[in-house]
Amino acid sequence: MNRRMKIVIGLSLVLLLAFGFVVIRTFVDKPQEMVKIKPFPAGEYDPAVWGKNYPLQYASYLKNRQMSPSPTGYGGSNNVQKSIQQPEILTNFKGNPFSKDYTEDRGHPYAVEDLLETKRIGPASPGACITCKTAHVETFFKEMGWGYAKVPLTELTAKTKHPVVCGNCHDPATMDLRVINPAFIEAMSRRGVDVKKAPREQMRSFVCGQCHAEYYFEPGSNRVVFPWDKGLTPEAMYEYYAGKPFGFVQDWQHPDSKTPMLKAQHPEFETWSEGVHGKAGVSCADCHMPFMREDGRKYTSHWVTSPLKHIKNSCRACHTQSEEWLLTQVKTTQDRTWQLMHIAGQTIARAHDATGRAGQNPAADPASLAKARELIRKAQWYWDIVAAENGMGAHNPGGNMNTLGQAIDLAHQAIEAAAQAGGVKQ
Ligand code: HEC
Ligand code: HEC
Ligand code: HEC
Ligand code: HEC
């Protein structure tokens, strides 16, 4: 073999190795493939059983039990009462169970435990409350249709062995992503989207949106409905409720101001979809379930928590800025949101008080009182749609600021209308 041949052979070997490397990176270095060892039977909800086939995903799922603060100091996984930092909650939700008990959310494995423990639930609570807490809802809906929503909650919790688990997001036969909450499927269908045909990119957010969304109970049947027929902005949802859908007028009446109130519930899906990441097609899973690596194996993290606990995996998959810069961006947004949110909440509390006092005056002008109440209802909806959302501004910084600005203005207008009604200066 002469020198030239040696070089050719050497070069060929190098090329072969490089090619092999590319092939491995492209085809083999995918997250652990859906090794279809054996499909799970329908109705298998025990995550430990699924975990035997998918140990990496299961090990990360178990981390959801960890309770730790968020790196920014907002949110976090400790179930503290929100009213300690925001006493205005006690005034604004007076007469509603949220004034009795309103804790910060924590990991998915606690969903059923926290439902059973909350003081918001009583013997009269309907089965509808189970909808977003467990995969068992699939069986309840199969057996009873929406009838399950009227069954006493205790009857369903007695049959519920597992909280938010693999079966909420995965088809047990194929491991494909799926949605089982009938309220989400119906709401999307009314918007012209067939969830069963949705591409994988969208399913990476739909699996979350089936629970992390605003809803109400249809009067009479307790069917869970998402108010999305006119759109997902705070304005569009407010307008939807103004049409008294299915006879739904209010969640409760405020005992002081006598206002027919709406209670907003964790609208993460709506807020995200109107923000820059939602518009750019960045899914919930991109940030909250990033790819991880262990012993050379790539897999999806199933520790669904603050993405700021692993910025390298969750944000820097796309962003080239430093971890410090990214953390500071979110923290700054959250500081600003918190400040305006607190001001809005306190101003609304004053509006309830002013309208309540004006209402006690027998000579009060009914038209101005009605105006004050309509303004309070709207102000509180705009405040609550941000306050009940769990990102503290992170999912849509600009949009949330705009909503809070409107809430503050509406609350001041309500105080003015109350002053006019009672003929007194506030
Ligand atoms: C809250 C929804 C959710 C839950 C609960 C959930 N998963 Fe996943 N899972 C996902 C998403 C999203 C992906 C990414 C899928 C994709 O992009 O195609 C995924 C991917 C996977 C994959 C594919 C390989 C990978 O790592 O990307 C496996 C296997 C898997 N999950 C197993 C499980 C097991 C086992 C459980 C229960 C212990 C579970 N999952 C619970 C949402 C969920
Ligand atoms: C079946 C309903 C359901 C599904 C599906 C679901 N969640 Fe949740 N999620 C909940 C509930 C309920 C809680 C609050 C549990 C508690 O506080 O006991 C929660 C809590 C959380 C938290 C707070 C965790 C903490 O430690 O503070 C995050 C973050 C979260 N979910 C994100 C997601 C994302 C992202 C997805 C989709 C990949 C998703 N969830 C899918 C119902 C669901
Ligand atoms: C671009 C990244 C990104 C996307 C996409 C995203 N989130 Fe978040 N999310 C965040 C950040 C950042 C926070 C604030 C975390 C903190 O305060 O530590 C957050 C907070 C949350 C929380 C509160 C966590 C806590 O500690 O209480 C929930 C719940 C949540 N997101 C759900 C969702 C859902 C559901 C979607 C999709 C509809 C989504 N997120 C999409 C980045 C994202
Ligand atoms: C899948 C890609 C992707 C991921 C993951 C992602 N981003 Fe982004 N981010 C984008 C895109 C696209 C934009 C739009 C602007 C642009 O093109 O740069 C954006 C914009 C932003 C902006 C500026 C706009 C605004 O909302 O203020 C911030 C800040 C930001 N991202 C922070 C984060 C943080 C923090 C995380 C992790 C929790 C994250 N991003 C995760 C793709 C991503």
Coordinates of C-alpha atoms and ligand atoms in Angstrom, one line a residue:
M1 CA 0.0 0.0 0.0
N2 CA 1.5 3.3 -1.0
R3 CA 1.2 6.5 0.9
R4 CA -1.5 7.9 -1.4
M5 CA -3.8 4.8 -0.8
K6 CA -3.2 5.1 2.9
I7 CA -4.4 8.7 2.8
V8 CA -7.4 7.8 0.7
I9 CA -8.4 5.0 3.1
G10 CA -7.7 7.2 6.1
L11 CA -9.9 10.0 4.7
S12 CA -12.7 7.5 3.8
L13 CA -12.7 6.2 7.3
V14 CA -12.9 9.8 8.7
L15 CA -15.8 10.5 6.3
L16 CA -17.6 7.3 7.2
L17 CA -17.3 8.1 11.0
A18 CA -18.6 11.6 10.4
F19 CA -21.5 10.2 8.3
G20 CA -22.2 7.7 11.0
F21 CA -22.2 10.4 13.6
V22 CA -24.8 12.5 11.6
V23 CA -27.0 9.4 11.2
I24 CA -26.9 8.7 14.9
R25 CA -27.7 12.3 15.8
T26 CA -30.5 12.5 13.3
F27 CA -32.2 9.2 13.8
V28 CA -31.2 7.6 17.0
D29 CA -30.8 10.6 19.3
K30 CA -34.5 11.2 19.5
P31 CA -36.2 11.1 22.8
Q32 CA -36.6 7.6 24.0
E33 CA -38.8 6.1 21.2
M34 CA -42.3 5.0 22.0
V35 CA -41.1 1.5 22.8
K36 CA -44.4 -0.3 22.3
I37 CA -43.6 -3.0 24.8
K38 CA -47.3 -3.6 25.4
P39 CA -50.2 -1.1 25.1
F40 CA -51.8 -0.3 28.4
P41 CA -55.5 -1.3 28.8
A42 CA -58.0 1.6 28.6
G43 CA -58.7 2.8 32.1
E44 CA -55.2 2.0 33.4
Y45 CA -54.6 5.2 35.3
D46 CA -51.8 4.1 37.7
P47 CA -48.6 6.1 36.8
A48 CA -46.4 3.5 38.5
V49 CA -47.7 0.9 36.0
W50 CA -46.9 3.2 33.0
G51 CA -43.6 4.1 34.7
K52 CA -42.3 0.5 34.4
N53 CA -42.2 0.9 30.6
Y54 CA -40.9 4.5 30.7
P55 CA -38.7 4.9 33.7
L56 CA -37.0 8.2 32.7
Q57 CA -40.3 10.0 32.2
Y58 CA -41.8 8.4 35.4
A59 CA -38.8 9.5 37.5
S60 CA -39.2 13.1 36.3
Y61 CA -43.0 12.9 36.9
L62 CA -42.3 11.9 40.5
K63 CA -40.4 15.2 41.0
N64 CA -43.8 17.0 40.7
R65 CA -44.2 16.2 44.4
Q66 CA -41.3 18.6 45.3
M67 CA -42.4 21.7 47.0
S68 CA -40.1 24.7 46.4
P69 CA -40.4 28.4 45.7
S70 CA -40.0 29.8 42.2
P71 CA -36.6 31.5 41.4
T72 CA -38.4 34.8 41.0
G73 CA -40.3 34.6 44.3
Y74 CA -43.8 34.6 42.5
G75 CA -45.9 31.4 42.0
G76 CA -43.9 28.5 43.3
S77 CA -45.0 25.1 44.5
N78 CA -45.8 26.0 48.2
N79 CA -49.5 26.1 48.8
V80 CA -49.6 29.4 50.8
Q81 CA -52.8 31.4 51.1
K82 CA -52.8 34.2 48.5
S83 CA -54.8 36.5 50.8
I84 CA -51.7 37.0 53.1
Q85 CA -50.0 39.1 50.5
Q86 CA -53.3 40.3 48.9
P87 CA -55.8 41.1 51.6
E88 CA -58.0 42.7 48.9
I89 CA -59.0 39.1 48.0
L90 CA -61.1 38.9 51.2
T91 CA -63.1 41.9 50.1
N92 CA -63.4 41.3 46.4
F93 CA -64.5 37.6 46.8
K94 CA -66.7 38.2 49.8
G95 CA -69.7 35.8 49.6
N96 CA -67.7 33.5 47.3
P97 CA -65.8 30.4 48.6
F98 CA -62.5 31.9 47.2
S99 CA -62.6 34.4 50.2
K100 CA -62.4 31.4 52.5
D101 CA -59.6 29.5 50.9
Y102 CA -57.4 30.5 48.0
T103 CA -53.9 28.8 47.9
E104 CA -51.1 28.9 45.4
D105 CA -51.1 25.9 43.1
R106 CA -48.6 23.1 43.3
G107 CA -47.6 19.9 41.5
H108 CA -50.0 17.6 39.5
P109 CA -49.8 14.7 41.9
Y110 CA -51.5 16.9 44.6
A111 CA -54.6 17.7 42.5
V112 CA -57.0 15.3 44.1
E113 CA -55.6 15.7 47.6
D114 CA -55.9 19.5 47.4
L115 CA -59.5 19.2 46.0
L116 CA -60.5 17.1 49.1
E117 CA -58.8 19.5 51.5
T118 CA -59.9 22.9 50.2
K119 CA -62.5 24.7 52.3
R120 CA -64.2 25.8 49.0
I121 CA -65.7 22.3 48.7
G122 CA -68.7 21.1 50.8
P123 CA -71.3 18.3 50.9
A124 CA -73.3 20.1 48.1
S125 CA -70.3 20.4 45.7
P126 CA -71.1 18.9 42.3
G127 CA -69.2 16.2 40.4
A128 CA -68.2 18.8 37.8
C129 CA -65.3 19.8 40.1
I130 CA -63.5 16.6 39.4
T131 CA -63.1 17.4 35.7
C132 CA -59.6 18.9 35.8
K133 CA -58.1 16.8 38.6
T134 CA -57.8 13.3 37.3
A135 CA -57.8 10.9 34.4
H136 CA -60.8 9.0 35.9
V137 CA -62.9 11.7 34.2
E138 CA -62.6 9.7 31.0
T139 CA -64.4 6.7 32.6
F140 CA -67.0 9.0 34.3
F141 CA -67.8 10.6 31.0
K142 CA -67.9 7.3 29.1
E143 CA -70.4 5.9 31.7
M144 CA -72.6 8.9 32.4
G145 CA -72.0 11.5 29.7
W146 CA -72.3 15.0 31.2
G147 CA -74.5 13.3 33.9
Y148 CA -71.4 12.9 36.0
A149 CA -71.3 16.7 36.5
K150 CA -74.5 16.6 38.6
V151 CA -73.5 13.5 40.7
P152 CA -72.4 14.6 44.2
L153 CA -68.6 15.2 44.2
T154 CA -68.0 12.8 47.1
E155 CA -69.5 9.9 45.0
L156 CA -66.9 10.5 42.3
T157 CA -63.9 11.2 44.6
A158 CA -64.6 7.8 46.3
K159 CA -64.0 6.2 42.9
T160 CA -60.9 8.3 42.1
K161 CA -57.6 6.6 42.9
H162 CA -55.2 8.8 40.9
P163 CA -54.7 12.6 40.2
V164 CA -53.4 14.2 37.0
V165 CA -51.5 11.2 35.4
C166 CA -50.1 9.8 32.2
G167 CA -53.6 8.9 31.0
N168 CA -54.7 12.6 31.0
C169 CA -52.3 13.4 28.2
H170 CA -51.4 10.0 26.5
D171 CA -53.4 7.4 24.7
P172 CA -52.7 4.1 26.6
A173 CA -52.7 2.1 23.3
T174 CA -50.4 4.3 21.2
M175 CA -48.8 6.7 23.7
D176 CA -49.8 9.5 21.3
L177 CA -50.8 12.8 23.0
R178 CA -54.5 13.1 23.6
V179 CA -57.1 15.3 25.2
I180 CA -59.9 13.7 27.4
N181 CA -61.6 16.7 28.9
P182 CA -65.0 16.9 27.1
A183 CA -65.3 20.7 27.8
F184 CA -62.1 21.4 25.9
I185 CA -63.1 19.1 23.0
E186 CA -66.5 20.8 22.7
A187 CA -65.2 24.4 23.0
M188 CA -62.6 23.8 20.3
S189 CA -65.2 22.1 18.1
R190 CA -67.4 25.2 18.4
R191 CA -64.3 27.2 17.2
G192 CA -64.0 24.8 14.2
V193 CA -61.1 22.8 15.5
D194 CA -61.2 19.0 15.6
V195 CA -58.9 18.2 18.5
K196 CA -58.6 14.5 17.3
K197 CA -56.9 15.7 14.1
A198 CA -54.7 18.4 15.6
P199 CA -51.0 18.2 14.7
R200 CA -48.4 17.2 17.3
E201 CA -47.1 20.8 17.7
Q202 CA -50.6 22.0 18.8
M203 CA -51.2 18.9 21.0
R204 CA -48.1 20.0 23.0
S205 CA -50.3 22.9 24.2
F206 CA -53.8 21.4 23.9
V207 CA -53.0 18.7 26.5
C208 CA -52.4 21.5 29.0
G209 CA -55.2 23.8 27.7
Q210 CA -57.8 21.1 28.5
C211 CA -57.3 22.0 32.2
H212 CA -55.4 25.4 32.4
A213 CA -58.4 27.4 31.2
E214 CA -61.3 29.6 32.2
Y215 CA -64.7 27.8 32.6
Y216 CA -68.1 28.0 34.1
F217 CA -70.9 25.5 35.0
E218 CA -74.0 25.6 32.8
P219 CA -77.0 26.3 35.1
G220 CA -79.0 23.2 35.9
S221 CA -76.8 20.6 34.4
N222 CA -73.4 21.7 35.8
R223 CA -71.9 20.9 32.4
V224 CA -68.4 22.5 32.2
V225 CA -68.2 25.2 29.5
F226 CA -65.2 27.2 28.2
P227 CA -66.3 30.7 27.2
W228 CA -64.4 30.9 24.0
D229 CA -67.1 31.3 21.3
K230 CA -66.2 35.0 20.7
G231 CA -62.4 34.7 21.2
L232 CA -59.8 34.2 23.9
T233 CA -59.0 37.8 25.0
P234 CA -60.4 39.1 28.3
E235 CA -62.6 41.5 26.2
A236 CA -64.1 38.7 24.1
M237 CA -64.8 36.4 27.1
Y238 CA -66.5 39.3 28.9
E239 CA -68.7 40.0 25.9
Y240 CA -69.5 36.3 25.8
Y241 CA -70.7 36.3 29.4
A242 CA -72.7 39.5 28.7
G243 CA -74.9 37.4 26.4
K244 CA -76.0 35.2 29.5
P245 CA -75.0 32.0 27.8
F246 CA -77.3 29.0 28.6
G247 CA -78.9 31.3 31.2
F248 CA -75.6 31.8 33.1
V249 CA -75.7 35.3 34.7
Q250 CA -73.2 35.2 37.5
D251 CA -70.9 33.1 39.7
W252 CA -72.2 34.9 42.8
Q253 CA -73.6 38.2 44.0
H254 CA -71.3 40.4 46.1
P255 CA -73.0 40.9 49.4
D256 CA -71.9 44.6 49.9
S257 CA -72.0 46.1 46.4
K258 CA -74.8 43.7 45.3
T259 CA -72.9 43.2 42.0
P260 CA -73.5 40.1 39.9
M261 CA -69.9 38.8 39.8
L262 CA -67.8 36.6 37.6
K263 CA -64.9 34.5 39.0
A264 CA -62.1 33.9 36.6
Q265 CA -60.2 30.6 36.8
H266 CA -56.6 29.9 35.8
P267 CA -56.7 31.2 32.2
E268 CA -53.1 30.1 31.3
F269 CA -54.1 28.8 27.8
E270 CA -56.0 32.0 26.9
T271 CA -53.2 34.3 28.2
W272 CA -50.4 32.3 26.5
S273 CA -52.3 32.1 23.2
E274 CA -52.5 35.9 23.0
G275 CA -48.9 36.5 24.0
V276 CA -45.7 36.6 21.9
H277 CA -44.8 32.9 22.5
G278 CA -48.3 31.6 21.8
K279 CA -48.4 33.6 18.6
A280 CA -45.0 32.3 17.6
G281 CA -46.1 28.7 18.1
V282 CA -43.9 28.1 21.2
S283 CA -45.9 25.4 23.0
C284 CA -46.5 25.0 26.8
A285 CA -44.4 21.8 26.6
D286 CA -41.4 23.7 25.0
C287 CA -41.0 25.7 28.3
H288 CA -42.6 23.5 30.9
M289 CA -41.5 20.0 29.6
P290 CA -38.1 20.6 27.9
F291 CA -35.8 17.9 26.6
M292 CA -33.4 16.5 29.1
R293 CA -30.4 14.2 28.8
E294 CA -29.5 11.3 31.1
D295 CA -26.7 8.8 30.4
G296 CA -26.7 10.0 26.8
R297 CA -30.4 9.4 26.4
K298 CA -32.7 12.3 25.5
Y299 CA -36.2 12.5 26.9
T300 CA -39.0 14.9 27.7
S301 CA -39.0 16.2 31.3
H302 CA -42.2 15.3 33.0
W303 CA -41.4 17.6 36.0
V304 CA -44.0 20.2 35.1
T305 CA -42.9 23.2 37.1
S306 CA -41.5 26.7 36.8
P307 CA -39.3 26.7 33.6
L308 CA -36.9 29.0 35.4
K309 CA -35.7 26.1 37.5
H310 CA -33.9 24.8 34.3
I311 CA -33.5 27.8 32.0
K312 CA -30.7 26.1 30.1
N313 CA -33.1 23.4 28.9
S314 CA -36.4 25.4 28.7
C315 CA -35.4 28.8 27.3
R316 CA -31.9 28.4 25.8
A317 CA -33.2 25.8 23.4
C318 CA -34.2 28.9 21.4
H319 CA -32.7 32.0 23.1
T320 CA -29.0 32.9 22.8
Q321 CA -29.2 35.4 25.7
S322 CA -27.6 34.4 29.1
E323 CA -29.6 32.7 31.8
E324 CA -29.3 35.8 34.0
W325 CA -30.7 38.0 31.3
L326 CA -33.7 35.7 30.7
L327 CA -34.4 35.4 34.5
T328 CA -34.2 39.2 34.9
Q329 CA -36.7 39.7 32.0
V330 CA -39.3 37.4 33.6
K331 CA -38.6 38.8 37.1
T332 CA -39.0 42.4 35.9
T333 CA -42.3 41.6 34.1
Q334 CA -43.6 39.9 37.2
D335 CA -42.6 42.8 39.5
R336 CA -44.5 45.2 37.2
T337 CA -47.5 43.0 36.9
W338 CA -47.7 42.4 40.7
Q339 CA -47.5 46.2 41.3
L340 CA -50.4 47.1 39.0
M341 CA -52.4 43.9 40.0
H342 CA -52.2 44.9 43.7
I343 CA -53.3 48.5 42.9
A344 CA -56.2 47.2 40.7
G345 CA -57.3 44.8 43.4
Q346 CA -57.2 47.4 46.1
T347 CA -59.1 50.0 44.0
I348 CA -61.8 47.5 43.2
A349 CA -62.1 46.7 47.0
R350 CA -62.8 50.4 47.5
A351 CA -65.4 50.4 44.7
H352 CA -67.3 47.5 46.4
D353 CA -67.2 49.5 49.6
A354 CA -68.3 52.8 48.1
T355 CA -71.1 51.1 46.1
G356 CA -72.3 49.2 49.1
R357 CA -72.5 52.3 51.2
A358 CA -74.3 54.2 48.4
G359 CA -76.8 51.3 48.1
Q360 CA -77.8 51.7 51.7
N361 CA -78.9 55.2 51.1
P362 CA -82.7 55.0 50.4
A363 CA -82.5 58.2 48.2
A364 CA -79.7 56.7 46.0
D365 CA -80.1 57.1 42.3
P366 CA -80.8 53.6 40.9
A367 CA -79.4 54.3 37.4
S368 CA -76.0 55.5 38.8
L369 CA -76.0 52.4 41.2
A370 CA -76.6 50.1 38.2
K371 CA -73.8 51.8 36.4
A372 CA -71.4 51.4 39.3
R373 CA -72.2 47.7 39.5
E374 CA -71.6 47.1 35.8
L375 CA -68.3 49.0 36.1
I376 CA -67.3 46.8 39.2
R377 CA -68.2 43.6 37.4
K378 CA -66.0 44.5 34.4
A379 CA -63.1 46.0 36.5
Q380 CA -63.0 42.8 38.7
W381 CA -63.1 40.5 35.6
Y382 CA -60.1 42.4 34.1
W383 CA -58.2 42.3 37.4
D384 CA -59.1 38.6 38.1
I385 CA -58.2 37.3 34.6
V386 CA -54.7 38.4 35.4
A387 CA -54.7 37.6 39.2
A388 CA -56.1 34.1 38.7
E389 CA -53.6 33.3 36.0
N390 CA -50.6 31.6 37.4
G391 CA -47.7 33.2 35.4
M392 CA -47.8 36.6 37.0
G393 CA -47.5 38.3 33.6
A394 CA -44.9 35.9 32.2
H395 CA -47.2 34.5 29.5
N396 CA -48.2 37.8 28.0
P397 CA -46.4 40.8 29.5
G398 CA -47.9 43.5 27.3
G399 CA -51.4 42.1 27.2
N400 CA -51.6 41.7 31.0
M401 CA -50.4 45.3 31.6
N402 CA -53.1 46.6 29.2
T403 CA -55.8 44.6 31.0
L404 CA -54.7 45.8 34.4
G405 CA -54.6 49.4 33.2
Q406 CA -58.3 49.0 32.1
A407 CA -59.2 47.4 35.5
I408 CA -57.8 50.4 37.4
D409 CA -59.6 52.9 35.3
L410 CA -62.9 51.0 35.5
A411 CA -62.6 50.7 39.3
H412 CA -62.1 54.5 39.6
Q413 CA -65.1 55.1 37.3
A414 CA -67.2 52.8 39.6
I415 CA -66.2 54.8 42.6
E416 CA -67.3 58.0 40.8
A417 CA -70.6 56.4 39.8
A418 CA -71.2 55.3 43.4
A419 CA -70.5 58.9 44.6
Q420 CA -73.0 60.2 42.1
A421 CA -75.6 57.7 43.1
G422 CA -75.4 58.5 46.8
G423 CA -74.9 62.3 46.2
V424 CA -71.8 62.2 48.3
K425 CA -68.2 63.0 47.7
Q426 CA -65.9 59.9 48.2
Ligands
HEC1 C1 -49.5 16.9 31.4 C2 -49.4 16.0 30.2 C3 -48.5 14.8 30.3 C4 -48.5 13.9 31.3 C5 -49.4 13.9 32.6 C6 -47.6 12.8 30.9 N1 -47.0 13.2 29.7 FE1 -45.7 12.0 28.7 N2 -45.5 13.5 27.3 C7 -46.2 14.7 27.3 C8 -45.7 15.6 26.2 C9 -46.2 17.0 25.9 C10 -44.7 14.8 25.6 C11 -43.9 15.2 24.3 C12 -44.6 14.5 23.2 C13 -44.3 15.0 21.8 O1 -43.7 16.1 21.6 O2 -44.6 14.3 20.8 C14 -44.6 13.5 26.3 C15 -43.8 12.5 25.9 C16 -43.7 11.3 26.5 C17 -43.0 10.1 25.9 C18 -42.2 10.1 24.6 C19 -40.7 10.1 24.8 C20 -40.2 11.5 25.3 O3 -39.6 11.5 26.4 O4 -40.5 12.5 24.7 C21 -43.2 9.1 26.8 C22 -42.7 7.7 26.7 C23 -44.1 9.6 27.9 N3 -44.4 10.9 27.6 C24 -44.4 8.8 29.0 C25 -45.2 9.3 30.0 C26 -45.5 8.6 31.3 C27 -45.0 7.2 31.6 C28 -46.3 9.4 32.0 C29 -46.8 9.2 33.4 C30 -45.9 8.8 34.4 C31 -46.5 10.6 31.2 N4 -45.9 10.6 30.1 C32 -47.3 11.7 31.7 C33 -47.2 15.1 28.2 C34 -47.6 14.4 29.3
HEC2 C1 -56.1 17.1 34.1 C2 -55.9 18.5 34.3 C3 -54.5 19.0 34.0 C4 -53.7 18.8 32.9 C5 -53.9 17.9 31.7 C6 -52.5 19.7 33.1 N1 -52.6 20.3 34.3 FE1 -51.2 21.5 35.2 N2 -52.3 21.6 36.9 C7 -53.6 21.0 37.1 C8 -54.0 21.2 38.5 C9 -55.4 20.8 39.0 C10 -52.9 21.9 39.1 C11 -52.9 22.3 40.6 C12 -52.6 21.1 41.5 C13 -52.7 21.5 43.0 O1 -52.4 22.7 43.3 O2 -53.0 20.7 43.8 C14 -51.9 22.1 38.1 C15 -50.7 22.7 38.4 C16 -49.7 23.0 37.4 C17 -48.5 23.8 37.6 C18 -48.0 24.3 39.0 C19 -46.9 23.4 39.5 C20 -46.3 23.9 40.7 O3 -45.4 23.2 41.2 O4 -46.6 25.0 41.2 C21 -47.9 23.9 36.4 C22 -46.6 24.7 36.1 C23 -48.8 23.3 35.4 N3 -49.8 22.7 36.1 C24 -48.5 23.2 34.1 C25 -49.1 22.3 33.2 C26 -48.7 22.1 31.8 C27 -47.5 22.8 31.1 C28 -49.5 21.1 31.3 C29 -49.4 20.4 30.0 C30 -48.1 19.9 29.6 C31 -50.5 20.8 32.3 N4 -50.2 21.5 33.5 C32 -51.5 19.8 32.2 C33 -54.3 20.4 36.1 C34 -53.8 19.9 34.9
HEC3 C1 -42.0 30.8 26.8 C2 -42.1 29.9 27.9 C3 -43.5 29.5 28.4 C4 -44.5 29.0 27.7 C5 -44.6 28.7 26.2 C6 -45.6 28.7 28.7 N1 -45.1 29.1 29.9 FE1 -46.1 28.8 31.7 N2 -44.7 29.9 32.7 C7 -43.5 30.4 32.1 C8 -42.8 31.2 33.1 C9 -41.5 31.9 32.8 C10 -43.6 31.2 34.2 C11 -43.3 31.8 35.6 C12 -42.5 30.9 36.4 C13 -42.1 31.5 37.8 O1 -42.8 32.4 38.3 O2 -41.2 30.9 38.3 C14 -44.7 30.3 34.0 C15 -45.7 29.9 34.9 C16 -46.7 29.0 34.7 C17 -47.5 28.5 35.7 C18 -47.5 28.8 37.2 C19 -46.4 28.0 37.9 C20 -46.3 28.2 39.4 O3 -45.2 28.2 39.9 O4 -47.3 28.4 40.0 C21 -48.4 27.6 35.1 C22 -49.6 26.8 35.8 C23 -48.1 27.7 33.7 N3 -47.0 28.5 33.5 C24 -48.8 26.9 32.7 C25 -48.6 27.1 31.3 C26 -49.4 26.6 30.3 C27 -50.7 25.8 30.6 C28 -48.9 27.0 29.1 C29 -49.5 26.8 27.7 C30 -50.9 27.1 27.5 C31 -47.7 27.7 29.4 N4 -47.5 27.8 30.7 C32 -46.8 28.2 28.4 C33 -43.1 30.1 30.8 C34 -43.9 29.6 29.8
HEC4 C1 -39.3 27.2 21.0 C2 -38.6 28.5 21.1 C3 -38.6 29.3 22.3 C4 -38.5 28.9 23.7 C5 -38.4 27.5 24.2 C6 -38.6 30.2 24.5 N1 -38.7 31.3 23.6 FE1 -38.8 33.2 24.2 N2 -39.2 33.8 22.3 C7 -39.2 32.9 21.2 C8 -39.7 33.7 20.1 C9 -39.9 33.1 18.7 C10 -39.9 35.0 20.5 C11 -40.4 36.2 19.7 C12 -39.4 37.2 19.4 C13 -38.2 36.7 18.6 O1 -38.4 36.2 17.5 O2 -37.1 36.7 19.2 C14 -39.6 35.0 21.9 C15 -39.6 36.2 22.7 C16 -39.2 36.3 24.0 C17 -39.1 37.5 24.8 C18 -39.4 38.9 24.4 C19 -40.8 39.1 24.2 C20 -41.5 39.2 25.5 O3 -42.5 38.4 25.7 O4 -41.2 40.0 26.4 C21 -38.7 37.1 26.1 C22 -38.4 38.0 27.3 C23 -38.5 35.6 26.1 N3 -38.8 35.2 24.8 C24 -38.2 34.9 27.2 C25 -38.2 33.5 27.2 C26 -38.0 32.7 28.4 C27 -37.7 33.3 29.8 C28 -38.1 31.4 28.0 C29 -38.0 30.1 28.9 C30 -38.9 30.1 30.0 C31 -38.4 31.4 26.6 N4 -38.4 32.6 26.1 C32 -38.5 30.2 25.8 C33 -38.9 31.6 21.2 C34 -38.8 30.8 22.3

